Each structure stands twice: as structure tokens, then as C-alpha cells.
Amino acid sequence: ARHRADTVRRRRLALTGAAVALAAAVGVGSWLAASGDETPPPSHKPSAPARP
């Protein structure tokens, strides 16, 4: 019975590690995609010059 418990524990640790690694990869990917190279919106200047 002890050997089976060790096997189950190792499998659970491996799955937990894989889940944590996957969550970290998804989080970092999302963060990088959200940060991106954002360009400021174009300025909306009137075509005619303003007159005082």
C-alpha cells in the first residue's frame, strides 16, 4: 500500500507542477499581449487654422 501511495503522490506533484507552469505561461502571455506596443491615438486637429 505504501508504494501505491508514493506513486499517487508523485503523479499528483507532477500534475500540479504542470498546471502551475501552464497557468504561469498563460498569465505571462496574456500580460505581454495586453501590454503590446500601444501607439497614442492620432491627434484630431482641425484642417483649418484657428482664428483668434
Short mmCIF file of N, CA and C in Angstrom, two decimals:
data_model
loop_
_atom_site.label_atom_id
_atom_site.label_comp_id
_atom_site.label_asym_id
_atom_site.label_seq_id
_atom_site.Cartn_x
_atom_site.Cartn_y
_atom_site.Cartn_z
N ALA A 1 0.82 -1.19 0.00
CA ALA A 1 0.00 0.00 0.00
C ALA A 1 0.87 1.26 0.00
N ARG A 2 2.00 1.17 0.66
CA ARG A 2 2.86 2.35 0.73
C ARG A 2 3.40 2.73 -0.63
N HIS A 3 3.77 1.73 -1.42
CA HIS A 3 4.32 2.00 -2.74
C HIS A 3 3.29 2.71 -3.61
N ARG A 4 2.03 2.29 -3.51
CA ARG A 4 0.97 2.92 -4.30
C ARG A 4 0.78 4.37 -3.86
N ALA A 5 0.85 4.63 -2.57
CA ALA A 5 0.69 6.00 -2.07
C ALA A 5 1.81 6.90 -2.60
N ASP A 6 3.04 6.37 -2.66
CA ASP A 6 4.15 7.16 -3.18
C ASP A 6 3.93 7.47 -4.67
N THR A 7 3.43 6.49 -5.40
CA THR A 7 3.18 6.69 -6.83
C THR A 7 2.11 7.76 -7.05
N VAL A 8 1.04 7.68 -6.26
CA VAL A 8 -0.04 8.66 -6.39
C VAL A 8 0.47 10.05 -6.03
N ARG A 9 1.28 10.14 -4.98
CA ARG A 9 1.81 11.44 -4.57
C ARG A 9 2.70 12.03 -5.66
N ARG A 10 3.56 11.21 -6.25
CA ARG A 10 4.44 11.71 -7.31
C ARG A 10 3.65 12.17 -8.52
N ARG A 11 2.61 11.40 -8.87
CA ARG A 11 1.78 11.78 -10.01
C ARG A 11 1.07 13.09 -9.73
N ARG A 12 0.57 13.23 -8.51
CA ARG A 12 -0.14 14.47 -8.14
C ARG A 12 0.81 15.65 -8.18
N LEU A 13 2.03 15.47 -7.69
CA LEU A 13 3.01 16.56 -7.73
C LEU A 13 3.36 16.93 -9.16
N ALA A 14 3.50 15.93 -10.02
CA ALA A 14 3.82 16.21 -11.42
C ALA A 14 2.68 16.97 -12.09
N LEU A 15 1.46 16.55 -11.85
CA LEU A 15 0.32 17.24 -12.44
C LEU A 15 0.17 18.65 -11.90
N THR A 16 0.43 18.81 -10.62
CA THR A 16 0.35 20.15 -10.02
C THR A 16 1.42 21.07 -10.63
N GLY A 17 2.62 20.54 -10.77
CA GLY A 17 3.70 21.32 -11.38
C GLY A 17 3.38 21.71 -12.81
N ALA A 18 2.80 20.77 -13.57
CA ALA A 18 2.44 21.07 -14.95
C ALA A 18 1.33 22.12 -14.99
N ALA A 19 0.37 22.03 -14.08
CA ALA A 19 -0.72 23.01 -14.05
C ALA A 19 -0.20 24.39 -13.69
N VAL A 20 0.72 24.47 -12.75
CA VAL A 20 1.30 25.75 -12.35
C VAL A 20 2.10 26.35 -13.51
N ALA A 21 2.87 25.51 -14.20
CA ALA A 21 3.65 26.00 -15.33
C ALA A 21 2.74 26.51 -16.45
N LEU A 22 1.65 25.78 -16.70
CA LEU A 22 0.71 26.20 -17.74
C LEU A 22 0.04 27.52 -17.36
N ALA A 23 -0.37 27.64 -16.11
CA ALA A 23 -1.01 28.87 -15.66
C ALA A 23 -0.04 30.05 -15.75
N ALA A 24 1.22 29.82 -15.41
CA ALA A 24 2.21 30.89 -15.50
C ALA A 24 2.43 31.30 -16.95
N ALA A 25 2.50 30.32 -17.85
CA ALA A 25 2.71 30.63 -19.27
C ALA A 25 1.52 31.42 -19.82
N VAL A 26 0.32 31.02 -19.47
CA VAL A 26 -0.87 31.73 -19.94
C VAL A 26 -0.89 33.15 -19.36
N GLY A 27 -0.55 33.29 -18.09
CA GLY A 27 -0.54 34.61 -17.46
C GLY A 27 0.48 35.54 -18.09
N VAL A 28 1.68 35.03 -18.31
CA VAL A 28 2.73 35.86 -18.92
C VAL A 28 2.36 36.21 -20.36
N GLY A 29 1.81 35.25 -21.09
CA GLY A 29 1.38 35.51 -22.46
C GLY A 29 0.30 36.57 -22.53
N SER A 30 -0.66 36.47 -21.62
CA SER A 30 -1.73 37.46 -21.57
C SER A 30 -1.19 38.84 -21.23
N TRP A 31 -0.27 38.88 -20.29
CA TRP A 31 0.31 40.16 -19.88
C TRP A 31 1.08 40.79 -21.05
N LEU A 32 1.85 39.97 -21.75
CA LEU A 32 2.61 40.51 -22.88
C LEU A 32 1.68 40.96 -24.00
N ALA A 33 0.61 40.21 -24.25
CA ALA A 33 -0.32 40.59 -25.29
C ALA A 33 -1.06 41.87 -24.93
N ALA A 34 -1.37 42.04 -23.65
CA ALA A 34 -2.09 43.23 -23.22
C ALA A 34 -1.19 44.46 -23.22
N SER A 35 0.09 44.29 -22.88
CA SER A 35 0.98 45.45 -22.82
C SER A 35 1.29 45.94 -24.23
N GLY A 36 1.74 45.06 -25.10
CA GLY A 36 1.96 45.38 -26.52
C GLY A 36 2.66 46.70 -26.77
N ASP A 37 2.74 47.06 -28.03
CA ASP A 37 3.28 48.37 -28.42
C ASP A 37 2.10 49.26 -28.74
N GLU A 38 1.63 49.93 -27.74
CA GLU A 38 0.47 50.80 -27.93
C GLU A 38 0.93 52.15 -28.47
N THR A 39 0.31 52.55 -29.54
CA THR A 39 0.62 53.87 -30.11
C THR A 39 -0.47 54.83 -29.67
N PRO A 40 -0.11 56.06 -29.38
CA PRO A 40 -1.14 57.01 -28.97
C PRO A 40 -2.11 57.28 -30.11
N PRO A 41 -3.35 57.59 -29.81
CA PRO A 41 -4.31 57.87 -30.88
C PRO A 41 -3.90 59.11 -31.65
N PRO A 42 -4.22 59.16 -32.93
CA PRO A 42 -3.83 60.35 -33.71
C PRO A 42 -4.55 61.59 -33.19
N SER A 43 -3.85 62.70 -33.26
CA SER A 43 -4.47 63.94 -32.78
C SER A 43 -5.49 64.41 -33.81
N HIS A 44 -6.57 64.93 -33.32
CA HIS A 44 -7.65 65.39 -34.20
C HIS A 44 -7.58 66.91 -34.31
N LYS A 45 -6.66 67.35 -35.13
CA LYS A 45 -6.51 68.79 -35.33
C LYS A 45 -7.43 69.21 -36.47
N PRO A 46 -8.06 70.35 -36.33
CA PRO A 46 -8.91 70.82 -37.44
C PRO A 46 -8.05 71.16 -38.65
N SER A 47 -8.61 70.96 -39.82
CA SER A 47 -7.86 71.23 -41.05
C SER A 47 -7.64 72.73 -41.24
N ALA A 48 -8.60 73.54 -40.79
CA ALA A 48 -8.46 74.99 -40.94
C ALA A 48 -7.77 75.55 -39.69
N PRO A 49 -6.91 76.51 -39.87
CA PRO A 49 -6.26 77.09 -38.68
C PRO A 49 -7.25 77.85 -37.82
N ALA A 50 -7.02 77.81 -36.54
CA ALA A 50 -7.92 78.52 -35.60
C ALA A 50 -7.64 80.02 -35.69
N ARG A 51 -8.69 80.81 -35.64
CA ARG A 51 -8.52 82.27 -35.70
C ARG A 51 -8.85 82.87 -34.36
N PRO A 52 -7.98 83.68 -33.85
CA PRO A 52 -8.24 84.29 -32.52
C PRO A 52 -9.34 85.33 -32.54
#
